[in-house]
PDB file of C-alpha atoms in Angstrom:
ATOM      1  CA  UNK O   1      -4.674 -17.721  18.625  1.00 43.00           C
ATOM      2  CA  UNK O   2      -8.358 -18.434  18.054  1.00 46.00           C
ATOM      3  CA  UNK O   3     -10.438 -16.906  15.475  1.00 49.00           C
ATOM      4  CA  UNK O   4     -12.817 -15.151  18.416  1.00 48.00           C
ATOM      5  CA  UNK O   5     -10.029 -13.501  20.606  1.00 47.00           C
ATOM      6  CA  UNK O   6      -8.347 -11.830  17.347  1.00 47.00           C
ATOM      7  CA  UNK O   7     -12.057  -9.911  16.522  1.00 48.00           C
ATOM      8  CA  UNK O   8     -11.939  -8.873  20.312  1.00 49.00           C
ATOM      9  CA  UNK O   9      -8.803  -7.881  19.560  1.00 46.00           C
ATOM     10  CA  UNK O  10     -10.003  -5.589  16.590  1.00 44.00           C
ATOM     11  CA  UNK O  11     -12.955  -4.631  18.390  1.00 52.00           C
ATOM     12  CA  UNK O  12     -10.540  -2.625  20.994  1.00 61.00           C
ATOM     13  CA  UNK O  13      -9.590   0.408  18.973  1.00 72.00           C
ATOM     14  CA  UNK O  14      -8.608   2.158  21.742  1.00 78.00           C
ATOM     15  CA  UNK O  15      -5.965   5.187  22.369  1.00 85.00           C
ATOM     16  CA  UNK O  16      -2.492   3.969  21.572  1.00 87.00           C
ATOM     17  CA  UNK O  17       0.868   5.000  20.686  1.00 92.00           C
ATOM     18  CA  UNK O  18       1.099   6.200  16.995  1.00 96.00           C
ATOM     19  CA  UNK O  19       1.662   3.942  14.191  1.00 97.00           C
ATOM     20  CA  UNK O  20       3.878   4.115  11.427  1.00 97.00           C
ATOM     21  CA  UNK O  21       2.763   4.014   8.287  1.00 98.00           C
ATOM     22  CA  UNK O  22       4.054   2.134   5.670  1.00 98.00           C
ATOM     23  CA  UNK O  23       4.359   2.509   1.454  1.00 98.00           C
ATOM     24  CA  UNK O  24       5.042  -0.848   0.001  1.00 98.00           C
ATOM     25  CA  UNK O  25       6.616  -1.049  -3.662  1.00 97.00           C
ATOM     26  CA  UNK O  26       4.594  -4.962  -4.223  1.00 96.00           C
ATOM     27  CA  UNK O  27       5.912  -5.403  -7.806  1.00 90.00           C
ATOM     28  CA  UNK O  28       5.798  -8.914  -9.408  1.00 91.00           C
ATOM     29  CA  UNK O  29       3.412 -11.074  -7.762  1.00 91.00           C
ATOM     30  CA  UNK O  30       6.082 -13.943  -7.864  1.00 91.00           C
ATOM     31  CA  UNK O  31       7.700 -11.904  -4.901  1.00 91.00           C
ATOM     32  CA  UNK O  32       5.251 -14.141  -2.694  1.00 93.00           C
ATOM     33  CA  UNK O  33       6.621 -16.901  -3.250  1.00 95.00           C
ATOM     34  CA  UNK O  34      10.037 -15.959  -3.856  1.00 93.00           C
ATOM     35  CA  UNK O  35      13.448 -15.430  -1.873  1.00 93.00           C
ATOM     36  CA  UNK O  36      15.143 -12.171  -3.300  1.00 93.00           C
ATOM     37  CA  UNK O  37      16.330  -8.723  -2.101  1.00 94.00           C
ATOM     38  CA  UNK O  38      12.498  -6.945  -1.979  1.00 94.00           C
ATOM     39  CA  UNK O  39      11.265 -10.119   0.308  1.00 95.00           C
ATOM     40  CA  UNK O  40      14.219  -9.723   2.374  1.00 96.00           C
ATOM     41  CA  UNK O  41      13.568  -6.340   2.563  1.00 96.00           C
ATOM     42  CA  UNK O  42      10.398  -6.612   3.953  1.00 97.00           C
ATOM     43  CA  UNK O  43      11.128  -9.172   6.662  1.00 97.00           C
ATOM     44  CA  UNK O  44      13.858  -6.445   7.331  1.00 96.00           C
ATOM     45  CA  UNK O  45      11.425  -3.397   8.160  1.00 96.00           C
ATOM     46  CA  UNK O  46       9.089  -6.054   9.718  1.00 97.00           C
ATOM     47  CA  UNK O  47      11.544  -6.157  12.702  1.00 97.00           C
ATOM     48  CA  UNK O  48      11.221  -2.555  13.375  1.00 96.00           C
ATOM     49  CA  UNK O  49       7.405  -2.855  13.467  1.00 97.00           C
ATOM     50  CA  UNK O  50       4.815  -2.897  16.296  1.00 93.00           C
ATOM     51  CA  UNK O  51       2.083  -5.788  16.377  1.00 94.00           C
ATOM     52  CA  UNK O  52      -0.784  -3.609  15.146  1.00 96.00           C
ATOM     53  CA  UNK O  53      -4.661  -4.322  16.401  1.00 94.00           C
ATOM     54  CA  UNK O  54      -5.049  -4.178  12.594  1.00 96.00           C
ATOM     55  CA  UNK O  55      -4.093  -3.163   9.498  1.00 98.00           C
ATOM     56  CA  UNK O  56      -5.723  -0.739   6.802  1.00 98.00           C
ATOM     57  CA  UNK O  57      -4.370  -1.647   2.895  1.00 98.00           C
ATOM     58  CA  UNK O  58      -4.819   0.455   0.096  1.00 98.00           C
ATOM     59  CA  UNK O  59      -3.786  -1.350  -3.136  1.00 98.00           C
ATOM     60  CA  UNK O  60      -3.449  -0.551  -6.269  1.00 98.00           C
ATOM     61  CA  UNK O  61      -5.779  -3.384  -7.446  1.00 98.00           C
ATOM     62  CA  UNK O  62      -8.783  -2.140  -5.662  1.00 98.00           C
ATOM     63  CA  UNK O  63     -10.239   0.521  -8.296  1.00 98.00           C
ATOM     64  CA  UNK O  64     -13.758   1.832  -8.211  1.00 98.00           C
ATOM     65  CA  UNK O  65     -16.783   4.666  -8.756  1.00 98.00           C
ATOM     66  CA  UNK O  66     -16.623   5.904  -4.959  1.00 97.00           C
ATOM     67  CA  UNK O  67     -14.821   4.194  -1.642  1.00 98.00           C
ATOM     68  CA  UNK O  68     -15.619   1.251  -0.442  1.00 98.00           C
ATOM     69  CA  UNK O  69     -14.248  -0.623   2.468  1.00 98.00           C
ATOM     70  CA  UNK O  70     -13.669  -4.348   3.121  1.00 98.00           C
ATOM     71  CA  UNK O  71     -16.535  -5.097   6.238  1.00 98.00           C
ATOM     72  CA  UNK O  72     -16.746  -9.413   6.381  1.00 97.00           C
ATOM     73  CA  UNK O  73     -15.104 -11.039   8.818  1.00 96.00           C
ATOM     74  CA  UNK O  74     -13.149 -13.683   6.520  1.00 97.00           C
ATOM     75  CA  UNK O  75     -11.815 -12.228   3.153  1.00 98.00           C
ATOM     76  CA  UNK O  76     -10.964 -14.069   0.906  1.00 98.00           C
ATOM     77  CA  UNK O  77      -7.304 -14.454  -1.324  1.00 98.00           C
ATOM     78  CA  UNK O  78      -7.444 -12.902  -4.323  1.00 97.00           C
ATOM     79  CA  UNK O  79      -5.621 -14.113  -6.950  1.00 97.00           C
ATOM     80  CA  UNK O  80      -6.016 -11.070  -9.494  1.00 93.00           C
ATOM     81  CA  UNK O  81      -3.999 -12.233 -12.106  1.00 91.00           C
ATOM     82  CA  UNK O  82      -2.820 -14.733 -15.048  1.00 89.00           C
ATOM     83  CA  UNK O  83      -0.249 -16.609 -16.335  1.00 90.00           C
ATOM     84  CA  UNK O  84       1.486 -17.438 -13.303  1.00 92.00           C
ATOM     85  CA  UNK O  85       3.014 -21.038 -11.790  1.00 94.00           C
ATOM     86  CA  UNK O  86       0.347 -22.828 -10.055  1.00 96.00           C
ATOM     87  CA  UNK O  87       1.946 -22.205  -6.489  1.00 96.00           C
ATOM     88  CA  UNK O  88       1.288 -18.774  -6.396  1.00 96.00           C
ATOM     89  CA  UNK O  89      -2.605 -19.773  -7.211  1.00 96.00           C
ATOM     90  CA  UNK O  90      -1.998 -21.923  -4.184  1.00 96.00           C
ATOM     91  CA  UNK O  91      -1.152 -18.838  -1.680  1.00 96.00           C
ATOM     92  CA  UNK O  92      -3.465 -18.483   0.909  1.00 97.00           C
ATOM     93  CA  UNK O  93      -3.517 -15.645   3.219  1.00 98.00           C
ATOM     94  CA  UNK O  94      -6.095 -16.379   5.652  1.00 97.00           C
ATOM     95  CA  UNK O  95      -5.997 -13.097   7.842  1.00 98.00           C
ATOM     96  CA  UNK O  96      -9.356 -12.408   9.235  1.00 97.00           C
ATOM     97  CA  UNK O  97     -11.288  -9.084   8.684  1.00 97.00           C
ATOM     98  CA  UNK O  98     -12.643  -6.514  10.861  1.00 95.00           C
ATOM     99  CA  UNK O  99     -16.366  -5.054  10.583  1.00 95.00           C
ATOM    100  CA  UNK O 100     -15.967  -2.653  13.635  1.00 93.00           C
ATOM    101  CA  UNK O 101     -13.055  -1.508  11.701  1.00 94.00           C
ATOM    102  CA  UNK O 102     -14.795  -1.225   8.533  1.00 96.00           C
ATOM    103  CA  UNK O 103     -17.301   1.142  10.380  1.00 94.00           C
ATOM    104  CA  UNK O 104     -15.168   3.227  12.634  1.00 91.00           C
ATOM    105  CA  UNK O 105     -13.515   4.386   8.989  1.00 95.00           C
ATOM    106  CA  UNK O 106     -16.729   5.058   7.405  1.00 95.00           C
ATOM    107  CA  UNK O 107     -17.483   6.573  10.956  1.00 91.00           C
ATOM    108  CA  UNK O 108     -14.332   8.752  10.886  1.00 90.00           C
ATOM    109  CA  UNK O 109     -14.400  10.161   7.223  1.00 95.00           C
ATOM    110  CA  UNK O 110     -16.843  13.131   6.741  1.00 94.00           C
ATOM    111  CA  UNK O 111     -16.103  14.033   3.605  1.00 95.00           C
ATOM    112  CA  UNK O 112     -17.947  11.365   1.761  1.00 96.00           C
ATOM    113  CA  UNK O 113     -19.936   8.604   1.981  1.00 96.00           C
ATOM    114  CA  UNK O 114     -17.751   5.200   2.855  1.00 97.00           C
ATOM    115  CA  UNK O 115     -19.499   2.251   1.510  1.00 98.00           C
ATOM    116  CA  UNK O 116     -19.442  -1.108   3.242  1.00 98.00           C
ATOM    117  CA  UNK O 117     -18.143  -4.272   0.792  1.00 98.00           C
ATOM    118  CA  UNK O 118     -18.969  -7.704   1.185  1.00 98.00           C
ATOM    119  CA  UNK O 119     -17.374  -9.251  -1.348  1.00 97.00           C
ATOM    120  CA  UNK O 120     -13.696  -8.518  -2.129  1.00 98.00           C
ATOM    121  CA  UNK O 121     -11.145  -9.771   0.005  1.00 98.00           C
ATOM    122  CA  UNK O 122      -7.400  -9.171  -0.241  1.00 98.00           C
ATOM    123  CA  UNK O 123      -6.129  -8.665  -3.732  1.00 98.00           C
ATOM    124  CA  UNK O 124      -2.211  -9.499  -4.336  1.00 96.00           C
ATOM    125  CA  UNK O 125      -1.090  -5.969  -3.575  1.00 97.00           C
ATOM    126  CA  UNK O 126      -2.114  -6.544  -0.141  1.00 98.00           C
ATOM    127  CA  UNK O 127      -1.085 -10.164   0.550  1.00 98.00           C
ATOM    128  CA  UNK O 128       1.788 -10.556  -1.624  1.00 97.00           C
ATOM    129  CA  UNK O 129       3.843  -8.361   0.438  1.00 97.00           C
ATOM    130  CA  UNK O 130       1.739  -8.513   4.380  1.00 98.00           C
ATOM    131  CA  UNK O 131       2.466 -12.172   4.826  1.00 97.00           C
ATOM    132  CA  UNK O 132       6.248 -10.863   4.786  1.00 97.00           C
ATOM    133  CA  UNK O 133       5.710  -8.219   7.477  1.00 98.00           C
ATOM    134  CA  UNK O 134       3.333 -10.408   9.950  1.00 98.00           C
ATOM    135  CA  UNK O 135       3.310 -14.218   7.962  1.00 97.00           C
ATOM    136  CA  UNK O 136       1.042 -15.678  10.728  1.00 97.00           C
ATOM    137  CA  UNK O 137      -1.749 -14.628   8.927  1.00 97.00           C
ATOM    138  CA  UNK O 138      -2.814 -13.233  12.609  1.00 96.00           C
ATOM    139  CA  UNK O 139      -3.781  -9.820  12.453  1.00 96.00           C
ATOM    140  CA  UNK O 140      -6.972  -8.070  10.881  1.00 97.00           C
ATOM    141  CA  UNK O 141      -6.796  -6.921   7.704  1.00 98.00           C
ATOM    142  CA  UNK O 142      -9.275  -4.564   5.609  1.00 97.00           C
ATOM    143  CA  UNK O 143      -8.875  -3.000   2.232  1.00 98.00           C
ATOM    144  CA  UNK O 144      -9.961   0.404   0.945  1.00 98.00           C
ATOM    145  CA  UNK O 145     -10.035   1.231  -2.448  1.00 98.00           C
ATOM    146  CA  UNK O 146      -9.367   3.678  -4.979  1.00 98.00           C
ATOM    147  CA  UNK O 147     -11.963   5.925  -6.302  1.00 98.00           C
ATOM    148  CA  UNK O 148     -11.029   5.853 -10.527  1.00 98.00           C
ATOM    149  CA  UNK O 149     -12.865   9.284 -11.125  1.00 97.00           C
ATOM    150  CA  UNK O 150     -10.831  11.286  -8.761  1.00 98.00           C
ATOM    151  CA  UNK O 151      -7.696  13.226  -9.078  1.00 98.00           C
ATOM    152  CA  UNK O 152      -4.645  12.761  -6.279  1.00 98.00           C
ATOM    153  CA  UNK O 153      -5.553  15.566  -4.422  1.00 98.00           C
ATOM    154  CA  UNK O 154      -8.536  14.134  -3.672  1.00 98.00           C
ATOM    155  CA  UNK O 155      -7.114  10.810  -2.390  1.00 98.00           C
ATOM    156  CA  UNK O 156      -4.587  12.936  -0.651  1.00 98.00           C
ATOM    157  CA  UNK O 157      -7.531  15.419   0.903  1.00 98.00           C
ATOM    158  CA  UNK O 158      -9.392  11.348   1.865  1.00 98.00           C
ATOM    159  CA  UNK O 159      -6.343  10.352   3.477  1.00 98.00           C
ATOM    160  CA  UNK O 160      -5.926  13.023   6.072  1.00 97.00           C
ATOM    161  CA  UNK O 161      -9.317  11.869   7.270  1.00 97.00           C
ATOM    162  CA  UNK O 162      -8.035   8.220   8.476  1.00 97.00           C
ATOM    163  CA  UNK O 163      -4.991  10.130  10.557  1.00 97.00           C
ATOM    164  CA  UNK O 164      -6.887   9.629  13.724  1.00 95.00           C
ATOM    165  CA  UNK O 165      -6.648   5.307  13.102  1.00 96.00           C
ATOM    166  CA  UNK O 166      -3.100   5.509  13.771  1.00 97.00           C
ATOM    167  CA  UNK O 167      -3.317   6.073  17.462  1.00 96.00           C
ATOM    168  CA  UNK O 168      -6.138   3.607  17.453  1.00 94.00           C
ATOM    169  CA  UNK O 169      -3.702   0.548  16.968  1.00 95.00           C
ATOM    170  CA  UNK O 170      -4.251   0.513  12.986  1.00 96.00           C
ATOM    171  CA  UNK O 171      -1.012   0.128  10.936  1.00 98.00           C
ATOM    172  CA  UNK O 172      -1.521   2.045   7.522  1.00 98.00           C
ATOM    173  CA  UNK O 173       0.163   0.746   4.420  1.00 98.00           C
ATOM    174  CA  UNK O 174      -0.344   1.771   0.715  1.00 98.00           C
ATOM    175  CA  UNK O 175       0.711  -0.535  -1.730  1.00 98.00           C
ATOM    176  CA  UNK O 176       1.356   0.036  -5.307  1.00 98.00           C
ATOM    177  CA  UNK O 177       4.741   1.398  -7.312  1.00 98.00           C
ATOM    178  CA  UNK O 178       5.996   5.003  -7.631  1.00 98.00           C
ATOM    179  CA  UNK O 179       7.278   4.408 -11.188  1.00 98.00           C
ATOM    180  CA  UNK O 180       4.855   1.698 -13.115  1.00 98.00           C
ATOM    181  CA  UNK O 181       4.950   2.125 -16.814  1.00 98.00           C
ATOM    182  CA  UNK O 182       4.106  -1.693 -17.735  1.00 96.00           C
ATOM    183  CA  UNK O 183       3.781  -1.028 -21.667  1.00 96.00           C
ATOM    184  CA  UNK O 184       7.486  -0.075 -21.590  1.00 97.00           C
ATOM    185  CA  UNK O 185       8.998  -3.001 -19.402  1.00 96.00           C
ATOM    186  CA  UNK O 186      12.205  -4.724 -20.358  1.00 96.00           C
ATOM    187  CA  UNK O 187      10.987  -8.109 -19.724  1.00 93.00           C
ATOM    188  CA  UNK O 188      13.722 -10.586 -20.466  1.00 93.00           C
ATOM    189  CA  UNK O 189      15.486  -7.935 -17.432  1.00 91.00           C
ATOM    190  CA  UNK O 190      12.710  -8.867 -14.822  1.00 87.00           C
ATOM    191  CA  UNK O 191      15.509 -10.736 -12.704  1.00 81.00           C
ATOM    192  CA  UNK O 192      17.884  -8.043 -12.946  1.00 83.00           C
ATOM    193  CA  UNK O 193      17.907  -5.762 -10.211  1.00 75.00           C
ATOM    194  CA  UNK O 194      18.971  -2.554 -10.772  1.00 81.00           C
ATOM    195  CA  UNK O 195      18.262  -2.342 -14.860  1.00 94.00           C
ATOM    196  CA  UNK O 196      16.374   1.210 -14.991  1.00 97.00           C
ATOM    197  CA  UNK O 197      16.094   3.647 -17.984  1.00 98.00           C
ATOM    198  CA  UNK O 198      17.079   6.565 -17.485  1.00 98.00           C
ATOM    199  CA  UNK O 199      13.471   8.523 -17.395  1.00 98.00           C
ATOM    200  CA  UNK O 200      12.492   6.172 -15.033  1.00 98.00           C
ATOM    201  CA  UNK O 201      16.221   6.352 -12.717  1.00 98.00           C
ATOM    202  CA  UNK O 202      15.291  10.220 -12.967  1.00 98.00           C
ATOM    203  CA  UNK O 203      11.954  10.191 -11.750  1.00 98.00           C
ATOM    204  CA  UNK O 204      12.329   7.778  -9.034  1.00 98.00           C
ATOM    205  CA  UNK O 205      15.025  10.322  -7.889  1.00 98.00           C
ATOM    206  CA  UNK O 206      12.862  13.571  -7.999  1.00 98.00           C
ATOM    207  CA  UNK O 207      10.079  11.424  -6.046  1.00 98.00           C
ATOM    208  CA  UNK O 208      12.429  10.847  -3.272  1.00 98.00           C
ATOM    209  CA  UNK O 209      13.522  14.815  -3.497  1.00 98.00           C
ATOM    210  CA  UNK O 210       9.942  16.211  -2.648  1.00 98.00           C
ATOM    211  CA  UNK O 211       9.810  13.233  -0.285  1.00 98.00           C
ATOM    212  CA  UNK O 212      12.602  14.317   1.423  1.00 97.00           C
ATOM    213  CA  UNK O 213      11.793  18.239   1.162  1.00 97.00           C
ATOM    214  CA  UNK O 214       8.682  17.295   2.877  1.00 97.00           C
ATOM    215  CA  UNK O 215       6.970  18.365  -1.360  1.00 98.00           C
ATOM    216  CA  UNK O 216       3.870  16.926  -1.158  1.00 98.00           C
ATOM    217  CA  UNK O 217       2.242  19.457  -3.388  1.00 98.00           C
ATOM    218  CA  UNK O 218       4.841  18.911  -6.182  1.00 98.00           C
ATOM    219  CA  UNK O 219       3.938  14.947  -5.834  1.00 98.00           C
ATOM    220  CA  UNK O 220       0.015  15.259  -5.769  1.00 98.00           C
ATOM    221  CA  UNK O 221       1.157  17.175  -8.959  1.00 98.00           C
ATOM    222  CA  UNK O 222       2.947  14.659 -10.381  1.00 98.00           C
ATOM    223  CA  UNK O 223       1.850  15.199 -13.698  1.00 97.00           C
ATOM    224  CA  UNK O 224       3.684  18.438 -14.475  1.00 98.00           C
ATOM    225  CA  UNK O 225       6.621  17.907 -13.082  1.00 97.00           C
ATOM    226  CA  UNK O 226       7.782  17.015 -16.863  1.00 97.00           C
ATOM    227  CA  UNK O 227       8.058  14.231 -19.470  1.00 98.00           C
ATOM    228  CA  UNK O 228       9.933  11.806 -16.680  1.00 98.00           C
ATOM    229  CA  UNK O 229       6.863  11.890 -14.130  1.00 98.00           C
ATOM    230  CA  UNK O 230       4.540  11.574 -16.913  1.00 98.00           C
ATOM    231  CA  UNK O 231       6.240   7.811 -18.495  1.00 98.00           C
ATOM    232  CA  UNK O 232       6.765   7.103 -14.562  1.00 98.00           C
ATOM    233  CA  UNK O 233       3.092   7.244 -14.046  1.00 98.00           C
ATOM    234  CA  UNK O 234       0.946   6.798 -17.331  1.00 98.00           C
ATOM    235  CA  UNK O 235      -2.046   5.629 -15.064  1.00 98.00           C
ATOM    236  CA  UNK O 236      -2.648   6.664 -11.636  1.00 98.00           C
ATOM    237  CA  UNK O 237      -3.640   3.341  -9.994  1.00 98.00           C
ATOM    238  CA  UNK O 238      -0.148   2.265  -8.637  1.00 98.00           C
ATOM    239  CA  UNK O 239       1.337   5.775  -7.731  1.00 98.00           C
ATOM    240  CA  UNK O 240      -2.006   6.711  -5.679  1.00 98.00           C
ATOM    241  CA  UNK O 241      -1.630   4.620  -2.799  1.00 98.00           C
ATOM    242  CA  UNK O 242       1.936   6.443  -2.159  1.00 98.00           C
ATOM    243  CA  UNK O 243      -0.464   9.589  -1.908  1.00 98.00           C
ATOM    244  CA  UNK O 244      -2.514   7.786   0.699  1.00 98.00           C
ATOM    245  CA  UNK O 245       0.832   7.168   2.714  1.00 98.00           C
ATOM    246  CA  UNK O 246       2.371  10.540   1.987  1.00 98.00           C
ATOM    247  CA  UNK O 247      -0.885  12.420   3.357  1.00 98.00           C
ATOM    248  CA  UNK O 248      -0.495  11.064   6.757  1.00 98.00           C
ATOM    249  CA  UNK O 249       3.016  11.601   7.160  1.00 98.00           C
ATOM    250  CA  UNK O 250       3.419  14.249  10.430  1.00 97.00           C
ATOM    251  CA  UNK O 251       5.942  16.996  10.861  1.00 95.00           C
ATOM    252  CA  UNK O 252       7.740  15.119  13.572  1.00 96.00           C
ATOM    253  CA  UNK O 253       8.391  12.370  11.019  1.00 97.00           C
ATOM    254  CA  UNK O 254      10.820  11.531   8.366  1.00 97.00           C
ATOM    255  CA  UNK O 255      10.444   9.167   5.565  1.00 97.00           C
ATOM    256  CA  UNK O 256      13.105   5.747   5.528  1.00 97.00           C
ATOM    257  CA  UNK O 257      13.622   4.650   1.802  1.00 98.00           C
ATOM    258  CA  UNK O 258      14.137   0.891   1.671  1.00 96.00           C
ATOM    259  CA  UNK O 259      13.676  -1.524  -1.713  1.00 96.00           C
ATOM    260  CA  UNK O 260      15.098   1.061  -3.716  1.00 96.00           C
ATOM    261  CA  UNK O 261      15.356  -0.441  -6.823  1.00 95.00           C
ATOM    262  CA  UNK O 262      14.058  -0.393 -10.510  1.00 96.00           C
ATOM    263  CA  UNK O 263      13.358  -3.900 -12.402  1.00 95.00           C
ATOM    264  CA  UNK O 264      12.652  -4.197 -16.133  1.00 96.00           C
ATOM    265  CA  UNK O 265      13.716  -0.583 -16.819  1.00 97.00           C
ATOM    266  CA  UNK O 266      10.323   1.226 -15.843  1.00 97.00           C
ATOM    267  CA  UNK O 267       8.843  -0.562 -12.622  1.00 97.00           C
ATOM    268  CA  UNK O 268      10.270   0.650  -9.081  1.00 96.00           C
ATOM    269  CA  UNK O 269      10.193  -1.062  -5.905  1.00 96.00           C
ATOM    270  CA  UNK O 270      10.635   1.852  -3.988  1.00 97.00           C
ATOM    271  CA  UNK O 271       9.124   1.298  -0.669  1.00 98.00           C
ATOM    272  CA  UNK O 272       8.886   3.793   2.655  1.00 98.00           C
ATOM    273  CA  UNK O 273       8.342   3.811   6.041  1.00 98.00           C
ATOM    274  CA  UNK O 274       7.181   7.045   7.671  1.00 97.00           C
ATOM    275  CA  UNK O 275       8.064   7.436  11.659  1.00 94.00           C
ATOM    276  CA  UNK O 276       8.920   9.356  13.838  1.00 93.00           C
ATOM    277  CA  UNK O 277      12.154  11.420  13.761  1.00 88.00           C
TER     278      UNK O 277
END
């Protein structure tokens, strides 16, 4: 498909069915160039997807003093990271952006001012784990990012304000981890599926419980729901995208666990798709 008819394509935010929306657990970068139970996971829920007009990422690696939005038409692949085999440096995801879409966000949130970026691209918690869903590199892809200074509530308050996207052809996801304690990883255990301490086994399972009881409140409080929640999320920068996700969740939908499984004792791959019931 050329370059030209997927912008008319993004230009055409029109009324459409609704969207899912999606939480993705994006974990070790190596994932993108790997073959292992998360990647397979994804190419699983990828089949029960509709080809969106375009997509909307927040990731985790996106952190700044207000929102911004991604608005040039070619982002670039970010490699945000160190220390890794030269083949992952290789990765390119050459998805093109979407200006209009860029502006009908800033356009639809009220709340605040949405600030138009030039220069970012698509940081590894947005690539690393869309090329498995749509790996033609074909549909439009923008980032928002994560305003630092603010507390969940807010993010979850910001998030309701994109709800009207997902009738407009624009597949949500949030990308980060639900438990994401790095300074307490195991390591030598990073190929072992499955090896979780128990703090983090216990709040991976009480995140799922206020998932399931439809507890938003008690997971945009995450921080005093005890010692567990606290060494499951020491910084916020991960576990905030879930918020994003979890905000525009309706009442006719339920939430579909998949990936659900902790690596190196403290780091959860956790991942969710919210649809209809």
């Amino acid at each position: 498909m050329k370059l030209n008819s997927l912008y008319a394509i993004s230009q055409k935010f029109e009324p459409t069915e609704r969207m899912p929306v999606l939480f993705l657990g994006h974990g070790n970068p190596m994932n993108a160039i790997d073959t292992n139970i998360f990647t397979q996971g994804f190419e699983s829920i990828a089949k029960t997807l509709p080809k969106p007009n375009a997509i909307l990422c927040i990731s985790a690696h996106w952190e700044t003093k207000g929102t911004y939005v991604t608005a040039m038409e070619n982002p670039k692949t970010i490699h945000d990271f160190g220390g890794f085999p030269q083949a992952l440096f290789d990765v390119q995801y050459p998805a093109p952006g979407s200006p209009i879409l860029a502006k009908e966000i800033k356009k639809s949130i009220s709340s605040i001012n949405v600030e138009l970026d030039y220069d970012w691209g698509l940081d590894h918690g947005t690539w690393s784990v869309i090329k498995f869903l749509y790996p033609k590199a074909d549909i439009p892809i923008i980032q928002m990012s994560i305003d630092y200074s603010q507390p969940a509530s807010y993010h979850y308050a910001l998030a309701k304000e994109l709800a009207s996207l997902r009738r407009k052809g624009v597949l949500i996801i949030g990308s980060g981890n639900s438990v994401h304690n790095l300074g307490t990883a195991a390591w030598d255990k990073m190929s072992t599926p499955g090896y979780a301490y128990e703090w983090a086994t216990i709040a991976n399972e009480k995140i799922k419980d206020f998932i399931i009881k439809g507890d938003h409140n008690s997971l945009i409080n995450f921080d005093k729901q005890g010692r567990e929640m606290l060494l499951a999320v020491p910084t916020p920068e991960h576990y905030l995208p879930m918020i994003y996700s979890l905000a525009l969740q309706e009442k006719d939908e339920q939430a579909v666990f998949y990936n659900d499984s902790i690596i190196a004792g403290s780091l959860n791959m956790l991942s969710i798709k919210f649809e209809k019931i």
